[in-house]
Amino acid sequence: MVEVTHEGRLAATLRGDRAATFLDDMDALDHQGQQDEMARLTGNYKRGNERLAKQHPRNR
Protein backbone atom coordinates (compact mmCIF):
# COMPACT_ATOMS: atom_id res chain seq x y z
CA MET A 1 0.00 0.00 0.00
CA VAL A 2 1.27 3.49 -0.93
CA GLU A 3 -0.17 6.70 0.49
CA VAL A 4 0.46 9.95 -1.39
CA THR A 5 0.18 12.99 0.87
CA HIS A 6 0.24 16.73 0.32
CA GLU A 7 1.12 19.02 3.22
CA GLY A 8 0.36 16.22 5.67
CA ARG A 9 -3.05 15.38 4.23
CA LEU A 10 -3.87 12.17 2.37
CA ALA A 11 -4.24 12.80 -1.39
CA ALA A 12 -4.36 9.22 -2.74
CA THR A 13 -4.00 5.61 -1.65
CA LEU A 14 -2.65 2.96 -4.01
CA ARG A 15 -2.84 -0.77 -3.44
CA GLY A 16 -1.75 -3.94 -5.20
CA ASP A 17 -0.48 -3.81 -8.77
CA ARG A 18 -1.06 -0.08 -9.05
CA ALA A 19 1.14 0.58 -6.00
CA ALA A 20 3.90 -1.68 -7.35
CA THR A 21 3.81 0.06 -10.74
CA PHE A 22 3.91 3.45 -9.03
CA LEU A 23 6.98 2.51 -6.99
CA ASP A 24 8.77 1.18 -10.09
CA ASP A 25 7.99 4.42 -11.93
CA MET A 26 9.30 6.52 -9.03
CA ASP A 27 12.67 4.74 -9.17
CA ALA A 28 13.06 5.63 -12.85
CA LEU A 29 12.12 9.35 -12.55
CA ASP A 30 13.94 12.44 -11.35
CA HIS A 31 12.40 14.69 -8.68
CA GLN A 32 10.32 16.79 -11.10
CA GLY A 33 9.12 13.66 -12.88
CA GLN A 34 8.05 12.19 -9.55
CA GLN A 35 6.12 15.35 -8.70
CA ASP A 36 4.40 15.30 -12.10
CA GLU A 37 3.43 11.63 -11.72
CA MET A 38 1.94 12.22 -8.26
CA ALA A 39 0.01 15.21 -9.61
CA ARG A 40 -1.42 13.02 -12.38
CA LEU A 41 -2.44 10.36 -9.87
CA THR A 42 -4.28 12.82 -7.66
CA GLY A 43 -5.82 14.75 -10.55
CA ASN A 44 -4.05 17.94 -9.47
CA TYR A 45 -2.23 18.98 -12.62
CA LYS A 46 -2.40 21.89 -15.03
CA ARG A 47 -5.70 22.04 -16.81
CA GLY A 48 -4.66 24.30 -19.69
CA ASN A 49 -6.35 27.48 -18.48
CA GLU A 50 -3.25 29.11 -16.99
CA ARG A 51 -2.65 31.27 -20.05
CA LEU A 52 -6.23 32.56 -19.96
CA ALA A 53 -5.98 33.37 -16.25
CA LYS A 54 -2.76 35.28 -16.85
CA GLN A 55 -4.57 37.55 -19.32
CA HIS A 56 -7.50 38.29 -16.99
CA PRO A 57 -7.70 42.00 -15.97
CA ARG A 58 -7.52 41.04 -12.29
CA ASN A 59 -4.10 39.44 -12.85
CA ARG A 60 -2.50 42.18 -14.96
mmCIF file with all atom_site columns, N, CA and C in Angstrom:
data_model
loop_
_atom_site.group_PDB
_atom_site.id
_atom_site.type_symbol
_atom_site.label_atom_id
_atom_site.label_alt_id
_atom_site.label_comp_id
_atom_site.label_asym_id
_atom_site.label_entity_id
_atom_site.label_seq_id
_atom_site.pdbx_PDB_ins_code
_atom_site.Cartn_x
_atom_site.Cartn_y
_atom_site.Cartn_z
_atom_site.occupancy
_atom_site.B_iso_or_equiv
_atom_site.pdbx_formal_charge
_atom_site.auth_seq_id
_atom_site.auth_comp_id
_atom_site.auth_asym_id
_atom_site.auth_atom_id
_atom_site.pdbx_PDB_model_num
ATOM 1   N N  . MET A 1 1  ? 0.847  -1.167 0.000   1.00 0.00 ? 1  MET A N  1
ATOM 2   C CA . MET A 1 1  ? 0.000  0.000  0.000   1.00 0.00 ? 1  MET A CA 1
ATOM 3   C C  . MET A 1 1  ? 0.898  1.237  0.000   1.00 0.00 ? 1  MET A C  1
ATOM 4   N N  . VAL A 1 2  ? 0.538  2.228  -0.827  1.00 0.00 ? 2  VAL A N  1
ATOM 5   C CA . VAL A 1 2  ? 1.271  3.486  -0.926  1.00 0.00 ? 2  VAL A CA 1
ATOM 6   C C  . VAL A 1 2  ? 0.284  4.615  -0.669  1.00 0.00 ? 2  VAL A C  1
ATOM 7   N N  . GLU A 1 3  ? 0.651  5.519  0.229   1.00 0.00 ? 3  GLU A N  1
ATOM 8   C CA . GLU A 1 3  ? -0.169 6.696  0.490   1.00 0.00 ? 3  GLU A CA 1
ATOM 9   C C  . GLU A 1 3  ? 0.567  7.926  -0.025  1.00 0.00 ? 3  GLU A C  1
ATOM 10  N N  . VAL A 1 4  ? -0.097 8.703  -0.869  1.00 0.00 ? 4  VAL A N  1
ATOM 11  C CA . VAL A 1 4  ? 0.455  9.947  -1.385  1.00 0.00 ? 4  VAL A CA 1
ATOM 12  C C  . VAL A 1 4  ? -0.167 11.073 -0.567  1.00 0.00 ? 4  VAL A C  1
ATOM 13  N N  . THR A 1 5  ? 0.686  11.898 0.050   1.00 0.00 ? 5  THR A N  1
ATOM 14  C CA . THR A 1 5  ? 0.180  12.994 0.874   1.00 0.00 ? 5  THR A CA 1
ATOM 15  C C  . THR A 1 5  ? 0.625  14.331 0.306   1.00 0.00 ? 5  THR A C  1
ATOM 16  N N  . HIS A 1 6  ? -0.105 15.363 0.677   1.00 0.00 ? 6  HIS A N  1
ATOM 17  C CA . HIS A 1 6  ? 0.241  16.734 0.316   1.00 0.00 ? 6  HIS A CA 1
ATOM 18  C C  . HIS A 1 6  ? 0.047  17.589 1.551   1.00 0.00 ? 6  HIS A C  1
ATOM 19  N N  . GLU A 1 7  ? 1.134  18.185 2.011   1.00 0.00 ? 7  GLU A N  1
ATOM 20  C CA . GLU A 1 7  ? 1.123  19.021 3.218   1.00 0.00 ? 7  GLU A CA 1
ATOM 21  C C  . GLU A 1 7  ? 0.481  18.287 4.394   1.00 0.00 ? 7  GLU A C  1
ATOM 22  N N  . GLY A 1 8  ? 0.825  17.009 4.532   1.00 0.00 ? 8  GLY A N  1
ATOM 23  C CA . GLY A 1 8  ? 0.362  16.225 5.669   1.00 0.00 ? 8  GLY A CA 1
ATOM 24  C C  . GLY A 1 8  ? -1.029 15.633 5.531   1.00 0.00 ? 8  GLY A C  1
ATOM 25  N N  . ARG A 1 9  ? -1.701 15.904 4.423   1.00 0.00 ? 9  ARG A N  1
ATOM 26  C CA . ARG A 1 9  ? -3.053 15.381 4.228   1.00 0.00 ? 9  ARG A CA 1
ATOM 27  C C  . ARG A 1 9  ? -3.031 14.316 3.133   1.00 0.00 ? 9  ARG A C  1
ATOM 28  N N  . LEU A 1 10 ? -3.806 13.275 3.320   1.00 0.00 ? 10 LEU A N  1
ATOM 29  C CA . LEU A 1 10 ? -3.873 12.172 2.367   1.00 0.00 ? 10 LEU A CA 1
ATOM 30  C C  . LEU A 1 10 ? -4.476 12.647 1.050   1.00 0.00 ? 10 LEU A C  1
ATOM 31  N N  . ALA A 1 11 ? -3.766 12.411 -0.061  1.00 0.00 ? 11 ALA A N  1
ATOM 32  C CA . ALA A 1 11 ? -4.242 12.804 -1.385  1.00 0.00 ? 11 ALA A CA 1
ATOM 33  C C  . ALA A 1 11 ? -4.670 11.585 -2.203  1.00 0.00 ? 11 ALA A C  1
ATOM 34  N N  . ALA A 1 12 ? -4.011 10.439 -2.004  1.00 0.00 ? 12 ALA A N  1
ATOM 35  C CA . ALA A 1 12 ? -4.358 9.224  -2.743  1.00 0.00 ? 12 ALA A CA 1
ATOM 36  C C  . ALA A 1 12 ? -3.799 8.008  -2.019  1.00 0.00 ? 12 ALA A C  1
ATOM 37  N N  . THR A 1 13 ? -4.468 6.885  -2.179  1.00 0.00 ? 13 THR A N  1
ATOM 38  C CA . THR A 1 13 ? -3.999 5.612  -1.646  1.00 0.00 ? 13 THR A CA 1
ATOM 39  C C  . THR A 1 13 ? -3.967 4.614  -2.789  1.00 0.00 ? 13 THR A C  1
ATOM 40  N N  . LEU A 1 14 ? -2.822 3.964  -2.951  1.00 0.00 ? 14 LEU A N  1
ATOM 41  C CA . LEU A 1 14 ? -2.653 2.964  -4.006  1.00 0.00 ? 14 LEU A CA 1
ATOM 42  C C  . LEU A 1 14 ? -2.412 1.604  -3.371  1.00 0.00 ? 14 LEU A C  1
ATOM 43  N N  . ARG A 1 15 ? -3.009 0.581  -3.949  1.00 0.00 ? 15 ARG A N  1
ATOM 44  C CA . ARG A 1 15 ? -2.837 -0.774 -3.436  1.00 0.00 ? 15 ARG A CA 1
ATOM 45  C C  . ARG A 1 15 ? -2.553 -1.733 -4.574  1.00 0.00 ? 15 ARG A C  1
ATOM 46  N N  . GLY A 1 16 ? -1.950 -2.848 -4.249  1.00 0.00 ? 16 GLY A N  1
ATOM 47  C CA . GLY A 1 16 ? -1.751 -3.936 -5.202  1.00 0.00 ? 16 GLY A CA 1
ATOM 48  C C  . GLY A 1 16 ? -0.849 -3.586 -6.363  1.00 0.00 ? 16 GLY A C  1
ATOM 49  N N  . ASP A 1 17 ? -1.277 -4.005 -7.566  1.00 0.00 ? 17 ASP A N  1
ATOM 50  C CA . ASP A 1 17 ? -0.479 -3.806 -8.772  1.00 0.00 ? 17 ASP A CA 1
ATOM 51  C C  . ASP A 1 17 ? -0.227 -2.335 -9.060  1.00 0.00 ? 17 ASP A C  1
ATOM 52  N N  . ARG A 1 18 ? -1.223 -1.512 -8.787  1.00 0.00 ? 18 ARG A N  1
ATOM 53  C CA . ARG A 1 18 ? -1.063 -0.077 -9.048  1.00 0.00 ? 18 ARG A CA 1
ATOM 54  C C  . ARG A 1 18 ? 0.024  0.528  -8.161  1.00 0.00 ? 18 ARG A C  1
ATOM 55  N N  . ALA A 1 19 ? 0.101  0.102  -6.911  1.00 0.00 ? 19 ALA A N  1
ATOM 56  C CA . ALA A 1 19 ? 1.139  0.581  -6.004  1.00 0.00 ? 19 ALA A CA 1
ATOM 57  C C  . ALA A 1 19 ? 2.520  0.105  -6.461  1.00 0.00 ? 19 ALA A C  1
ATOM 58  N N  . ALA A 1 20 ? 2.615  -1.136 -6.885  1.00 0.00 ? 20 ALA A N  1
ATOM 59  C CA . ALA A 1 20 ? 3.898  -1.679 -7.355  1.00 0.00 ? 20 ALA A CA 1
ATOM 60  C C  . ALA A 1 20 ? 4.375  -0.944 -8.605  1.00 0.00 ? 20 ALA A C  1
ATOM 61  N N  . THR A 1 21 ? 3.466  -0.675 -9.520  1.00 0.00 ? 21 THR A N  1
ATOM 62  C CA . THR A 1 21 ? 3.813  0.065  -10.736 1.00 0.00 ? 21 THR A CA 1
ATOM 63  C C  . THR A 1 21 ? 4.261  1.473  -10.387 1.00 0.00 ? 21 THR A C  1
ATOM 64  N N  . PHE A 1 22 ? 3.559  2.098  -9.470  1.00 0.00 ? 22 PHE A N  1
ATOM 65  C CA . PHE A 1 22 ? 3.907  3.449  -9.028  1.00 0.00 ? 22 PHE A CA 1
ATOM 66  C C  . PHE A 1 22 ? 5.323  3.488  -8.461  1.00 0.00 ? 22 PHE A C  1
ATOM 67  N N  . LEU A 1 23 ? 5.655  2.539  -7.608  1.00 0.00 ? 23 LEU A N  1
ATOM 68  C CA . LEU A 1 23 ? 6.983  2.514  -6.991  1.00 0.00 ? 23 LEU A CA 1
ATOM 69  C C  . LEU A 1 23 ? 8.071  2.272  -8.034  1.00 0.00 ? 23 LEU A C  1
ATOM 70  N N  . ASP A 1 24 ? 7.803  1.408  -9.010  1.00 0.00 ? 24 ASP A N  1
ATOM 71  C CA . ASP A 1 24 ? 8.768  1.180  -10.094 1.00 0.00 ? 24 ASP A CA 1
ATOM 72  C C  . ASP A 1 24 ? 8.982  2.457  -10.904 1.00 0.00 ? 24 ASP A C  1
ATOM 73  N N  . ASP A 1 25 ? 7.889  3.168  -11.174 1.00 0.00 ? 25 ASP A N  1
ATOM 74  C CA . ASP A 1 25 ? 7.992  4.425  -11.932 1.00 0.00 ? 25 ASP A CA 1
ATOM 75  C C  . ASP A 1 25 ? 8.785  5.473  -11.159 1.00 0.00 ? 25 ASP A C  1
ATOM 76  N N  . MET A 1 26 ? 8.602  5.526  -9.851  1.00 0.00 ? 26 MET A N  1
ATOM 77  C CA . MET A 1 26 ? 9.300  6.521  -9.028  1.00 0.00 ? 26 MET A CA 1
ATOM 78  C C  . MET A 1 26 ? 10.813 6.303  -9.067  1.00 0.00 ? 26 MET A C  1
ATOM 79  N N  . ASP A 1 27 ? 11.235 5.042  -9.117  1.00 0.00 ? 27 ASP A N  1
ATOM 80  C CA . ASP A 1 27 ? 12.667 4.739  -9.173  1.00 0.00 ? 27 ASP A CA 1
ATOM 81  C C  . ASP A 1 27 ? 13.309 5.242  -10.466 1.00 0.00 ? 27 ASP A C  1
ATOM 82  N N  . ALA A 1 28 ? 12.519 5.266  -11.542 1.00 0.00 ? 28 ALA A N  1
ATOM 83  C CA . ALA A 1 28 ? 13.057 5.632  -12.851 1.00 0.00 ? 28 ALA A CA 1
ATOM 84  C C  . ALA A 1 28 ? 13.006 7.137  -13.136 1.00 0.00 ? 28 ALA A C  1
ATOM 85  N N  . LEU A 1 29 ? 12.324 7.921  -12.282 1.00 0.00 ? 29 LEU A N  1
ATOM 86  C CA . LEU A 1 29 ? 12.119 9.346  -12.555 1.00 0.00 ? 29 LEU A CA 1
ATOM 87  C C  . LEU A 1 29 ? 12.991 10.233 -11.671 1.00 0.00 ? 29 LEU A C  1
ATOM 88  N N  . ASP A 1 30 ? 13.267 11.439 -12.169 1.00 0.00 ? 30 ASP A N  1
ATOM 89  C CA . ASP A 1 30 ? 13.939 12.441 -11.348 1.00 0.00 ? 30 ASP A CA 1
ATOM 90  C C  . ASP A 1 30 ? 12.891 13.114 -10.455 1.00 0.00 ? 30 ASP A C  1
ATOM 91  N N  . HIS A 1 31 ? 13.314 14.072 -9.643  1.00 0.00 ? 31 HIS A N  1
ATOM 92  C CA . HIS A 1 31 ? 12.405 14.694 -8.681  1.00 0.00 ? 31 HIS A CA 1
ATOM 93  C C  . HIS A 1 31 ? 11.200 15.331 -9.368  1.00 0.00 ? 31 HIS A C  1
ATOM 94  N N  . GLN A 1 32 ? 11.432 16.130 -10.419 1.00 0.00 ? 32 GLN A N  1
ATOM 95  C CA . GLN A 1 32 ? 10.322 16.792 -11.104 1.00 0.00 ? 32 GLN A CA 1
ATOM 96  C C  . GLN A 1 32 ? 9.396  15.766 -11.749 1.00 0.00 ? 32 GLN A C  1
ATOM 97  N N  . GLY A 1 33 ? 9.938  14.716 -12.297 1.00 0.00 ? 33 GLY A N  1
ATOM 98  C CA . GLY A 1 33 ? 9.121  13.661 -12.876 1.00 0.00 ? 33 GLY A CA 1
ATOM 99  C C  . GLY A 1 33 ? 8.256  12.977 -11.832 1.00 0.00 ? 33 GLY A C  1
ATOM 100 N N  . GLN A 1 34 ? 8.824  12.777 -10.646 1.00 0.00 ? 34 GLN A N  1
ATOM 101 C CA . GLN A 1 34 ? 8.054  12.187 -9.552  1.00 0.00 ? 34 GLN A CA 1
ATOM 102 C C  . GLN A 1 34 ? 6.899  13.096 -9.155  1.00 0.00 ? 34 GLN A C  1
ATOM 103 N N  . GLN A 1 35 ? 7.171  14.398 -9.061  1.00 0.00 ? 35 GLN A N  1
ATOM 104 C CA . GLN A 1 35 ? 6.116  15.349 -8.703  1.00 0.00 ? 35 GLN A CA 1
ATOM 105 C C  . GLN A 1 35 ? 5.005  15.349 -9.747  1.00 0.00 ? 35 GLN A C  1
ATOM 106 N N  . ASP A 1 36 ? 5.386  15.315 -11.025 1.00 0.00 ? 36 ASP A N  1
ATOM 107 C CA . ASP A 1 36 ? 4.397  15.296 -12.101 1.00 0.00 ? 36 ASP A CA 1
ATOM 108 C C  . ASP A 1 36 ? 3.540  14.034 -12.048 1.00 0.00 ? 36 ASP A C  1
ATOM 109 N N  . GLU A 1 37 ? 4.171  12.898 -11.789 1.00 0.00 ? 37 GLU A N  1
ATOM 110 C CA . GLU A 1 37 ? 3.432  11.634 -11.723 1.00 0.00 ? 37 GLU A CA 1
ATOM 111 C C  . GLU A 1 37 ? 2.442  11.638 -10.556 1.00 0.00 ? 37 GLU A C  1
ATOM 112 N N  . MET A 1 38 ? 2.859  12.154 -9.406  1.00 0.00 ? 38 MET A N  1
ATOM 113 C CA . MET A 1 38 ? 1.944  12.219 -8.257  1.00 0.00 ? 38 MET A CA 1
ATOM 114 C C  . MET A 1 38 ? 0.799  13.181 -8.532  1.00 0.00 ? 38 MET A C  1
ATOM 115 N N  . ALA A 1 39 ? 1.068  14.268 -9.240  1.00 0.00 ? 39 ALA A N  1
ATOM 116 C CA . ALA A 1 39 ? 0.008  15.210 -9.609  1.00 0.00 ? 39 ALA A CA 1
ATOM 117 C C  . ALA A 1 39 ? -1.000 14.535 -10.532 1.00 0.00 ? 39 ALA A C  1
ATOM 118 N N  . ARG A 1 40 ? -0.518 13.744 -11.479 1.00 0.00 ? 40 ARG A N  1
ATOM 119 C CA . ARG A 1 40 ? -1.420 13.024 -12.382 1.00 0.00 ? 40 ARG A CA 1
ATOM 120 C C  . ARG A 1 40 ? -2.292 12.033 -11.617 1.00 0.00 ? 40 ARG A C  1
ATOM 121 N N  . LEU A 1 41 ? -1.690 11.341 -10.662 1.00 0.00 ? 41 LEU A N  1
ATOM 122 C CA . LEU A 1 41 ? -2.443 10.358 -9.874  1.00 0.00 ? 41 LEU A CA 1
ATOM 123 C C  . LEU A 1 41 ? -3.566 10.994 -9.080  1.00 0.00 ? 41 LEU A C  1
ATOM 124 N N  . THR A 1 42 ? -3.293 12.172 -8.522  1.00 0.00 ? 42 THR A N  1
ATOM 125 C CA . THR A 1 42 ? -4.278 12.817 -7.659  1.00 0.00 ? 42 THR A CA 1
ATOM 126 C C  . THR A 1 42 ? -5.225 13.712 -8.446  1.00 0.00 ? 42 THR A C  1
ATOM 127 N N  . GLY A 1 43 ? -4.958 13.898 -9.744  1.00 0.00 ? 43 GLY A N  1
ATOM 128 C CA . GLY A 1 43 ? -5.817 14.752 -10.553 1.00 0.00 ? 43 GLY A CA 1
ATOM 129 C C  . GLY A 1 43 ? -5.503 16.220 -10.388 1.00 0.00 ? 43 GLY A C  1
ATOM 130 N N  . ASN A 1 44 ? -4.407 16.548 -9.721  1.00 0.00 ? 44 ASN A N  1
ATOM 131 C CA . ASN A 1 44 ? -4.046 17.936 -9.475  1.00 0.00 ? 44 ASN A CA 1
ATOM 132 C C  . ASN A 1 44 ? -2.908 18.336 -10.407 1.00 0.00 ? 44 ASN A C  1
ATOM 133 N N  . TYR A 1 45 ? -3.230 18.579 -11.655 1.00 0.00 ? 45 TYR A N  1
ATOM 134 C CA . TYR A 1 45 ? -2.233 18.984 -12.622 1.00 0.00 ? 45 TYR A CA 1
ATOM 135 C C  . TYR A 1 45 ? -2.803 20.108 -13.471 1.00 0.00 ? 45 TYR A C  1
ATOM 136 N N  . LYS A 1 46 ? -1.965 20.748 -14.222 1.00 0.00 ? 46 LYS A N  1
ATOM 137 C CA . LYS A 1 46 ? -2.402 21.889 -15.026 1.00 0.00 ? 46 LYS A CA 1
ATOM 138 C C  . LYS A 1 46 ? -3.533 21.478 -15.954 1.00 0.00 ? 46 LYS A C  1
ATOM 139 N N  . ARG A 1 47 ? -4.505 22.343 -16.035 1.00 0.00 ? 47 ARG A N  1
ATOM 140 C CA . ARG A 1 47 ? -5.699 22.043 -16.812 1.00 0.00 ? 47 ARG A CA 1
ATOM 141 C C  . ARG A 1 47 ? -5.752 22.822 -18.127 1.00 0.00 ? 47 ARG A C  1
ATOM 142 N N  . GLY A 1 48 ? -4.711 23.593 -18.430 1.00 0.00 ? 48 GLY A N  1
ATOM 143 C CA . GLY A 1 48 ? -4.660 24.300 -19.695 1.00 0.00 ? 48 GLY A CA 1
ATOM 144 C C  . GLY A 1 48 ? -5.237 25.704 -19.674 1.00 0.00 ? 48 GLY A C  1
ATOM 145 N N  . ASN A 1 49 ? -5.753 26.149 -18.529 1.00 0.00 ? 49 ASN A N  1
ATOM 146 C CA . ASN A 1 49 ? -6.349 27.475 -18.483 1.00 0.00 ? 49 ASN A CA 1
ATOM 147 C C  . ASN A 1 49 ? -5.416 28.517 -17.865 1.00 0.00 ? 49 ASN A C  1
ATOM 148 N N  . GLU A 1 50 ? -4.165 28.172 -17.628 1.00 0.00 ? 50 GLU A N  1
ATOM 149 C CA . GLU A 1 50 ? -3.246 29.109 -16.985 1.00 0.00 ? 50 GLU A CA 1
ATOM 150 C C  . GLU A 1 50 ? -3.001 30.339 -17.858 1.00 0.00 ? 50 GLU A C  1
ATOM 151 N N  . ARG A 1 51 ? -2.899 30.146 -19.164 1.00 0.00 ? 51 ARG A N  1
ATOM 152 C CA . ARG A 1 51 ? -2.646 31.268 -20.054 1.00 0.00 ? 51 ARG A CA 1
ATOM 153 C C  . ARG A 1 51 ? -3.832 32.236 -20.026 1.00 0.00 ? 51 ARG A C  1
ATOM 154 N N  . LEU A 1 52 ? -5.045 31.705 -20.006 1.00 0.00 ? 52 LEU A N  1
ATOM 155 C CA . LEU A 1 52 ? -6.227 32.556 -19.955 1.00 0.00 ? 52 LEU A CA 1
ATOM 156 C C  . LEU A 1 52 ? -6.284 33.337 -18.643 1.00 0.00 ? 52 LEU A C  1
ATOM 157 N N  . ALA A 1 53 ? -5.954 32.694 -17.549 1.00 0.00 ? 53 ALA A N  1
ATOM 158 C CA . ALA A 1 53 ? -5.982 33.369 -16.250 1.00 0.00 ? 53 ALA A CA 1
ATOM 159 C C  . ALA A 1 53 ? -4.949 34.480 -16.191 1.00 0.00 ? 53 ALA A C  1
ATOM 160 N N  . LYS A 1 54 ? -3.825 34.268 -16.845 1.00 0.00 ? 54 LYS A N  1
ATOM 161 C CA . LYS A 1 54 ? -2.764 35.280 -16.850 1.00 0.00 ? 54 LYS A CA 1
ATOM 162 C C  . LYS A 1 54 ? -3.220 36.554 -17.559 1.00 0.00 ? 54 LYS A C  1
ATOM 163 N N  . GLN A 1 55 ? -4.097 36.407 -18.544 1.00 0.00 ? 55 GLN A N  1
ATOM 164 C CA . GLN A 1 55 ? -4.573 37.546 -19.316 1.00 0.00 ? 55 GLN A CA 1
ATOM 165 C C  . GLN A 1 55 ? -5.769 38.246 -18.688 1.00 0.00 ? 55 GLN A C  1
ATOM 166 N N  . HIS A 1 56 ? -6.328 37.707 -17.638 1.00 0.00 ? 56 HIS A N  1
ATOM 167 C CA . HIS A 1 56 ? -7.504 38.289 -16.995 1.00 0.00 ? 56 HIS A CA 1
ATOM 168 C C  . HIS A 1 56 ? -7.137 39.645 -16.386 1.00 0.00 ? 56 HIS A C  1
ATOM 169 N N  . PRO A 1 57 ? -8.011 40.660 -16.490 1.00 0.00 ? 57 PRO A N  1
ATOM 170 C CA . PRO A 1 57 ? -7.697 42.002 -15.968 1.00 0.00 ? 57 PRO A CA 1
ATOM 171 C C  . PRO A 1 57 ? -7.282 42.006 -14.489 1.00 0.00 ? 57 PRO A C  1
ATOM 172 N N  . ARG A 1 58 ? -7.843 41.111 -13.715 1.00 0.00 ? 58 ARG A N  1
ATOM 173 C CA . ARG A 1 58 ? -7.524 41.039 -12.292 1.00 0.00 ? 58 ARG A CA 1
ATOM 174 C C  . ARG A 1 58 ? -6.056 40.670 -12.077 1.00 0.00 ? 58 ARG A C  1
ATOM 175 N N  . ASN A 1 59 ? -5.468 39.942 -13.008 1.00 0.00 ? 59 ASN A N  1
ATOM 176 C CA . ASN A 1 59 ? -4.099 39.440 -12.855 1.00 0.00 ? 59 ASN A CA 1
ATOM 177 C C  . ASN A 1 59 ? -3.059 40.249 -13.623 1.00 0.00 ? 59 ASN A C  1
ATOM 178 N N  . ARG A 1 60 ? -3.442 41.374 -14.190 1.00 0.00 ? 60 ARG A N  1
ATOM 179 C CA . ARG A 1 60 ? -2.502 42.180 -14.959 1.00 0.00 ? 60 ARG A CA 1
ATOM 180 C C  . ARG A 1 60 ? -1.704 43.092 -14.078 1.00 0.00 ? 60 ARG A C  1
#
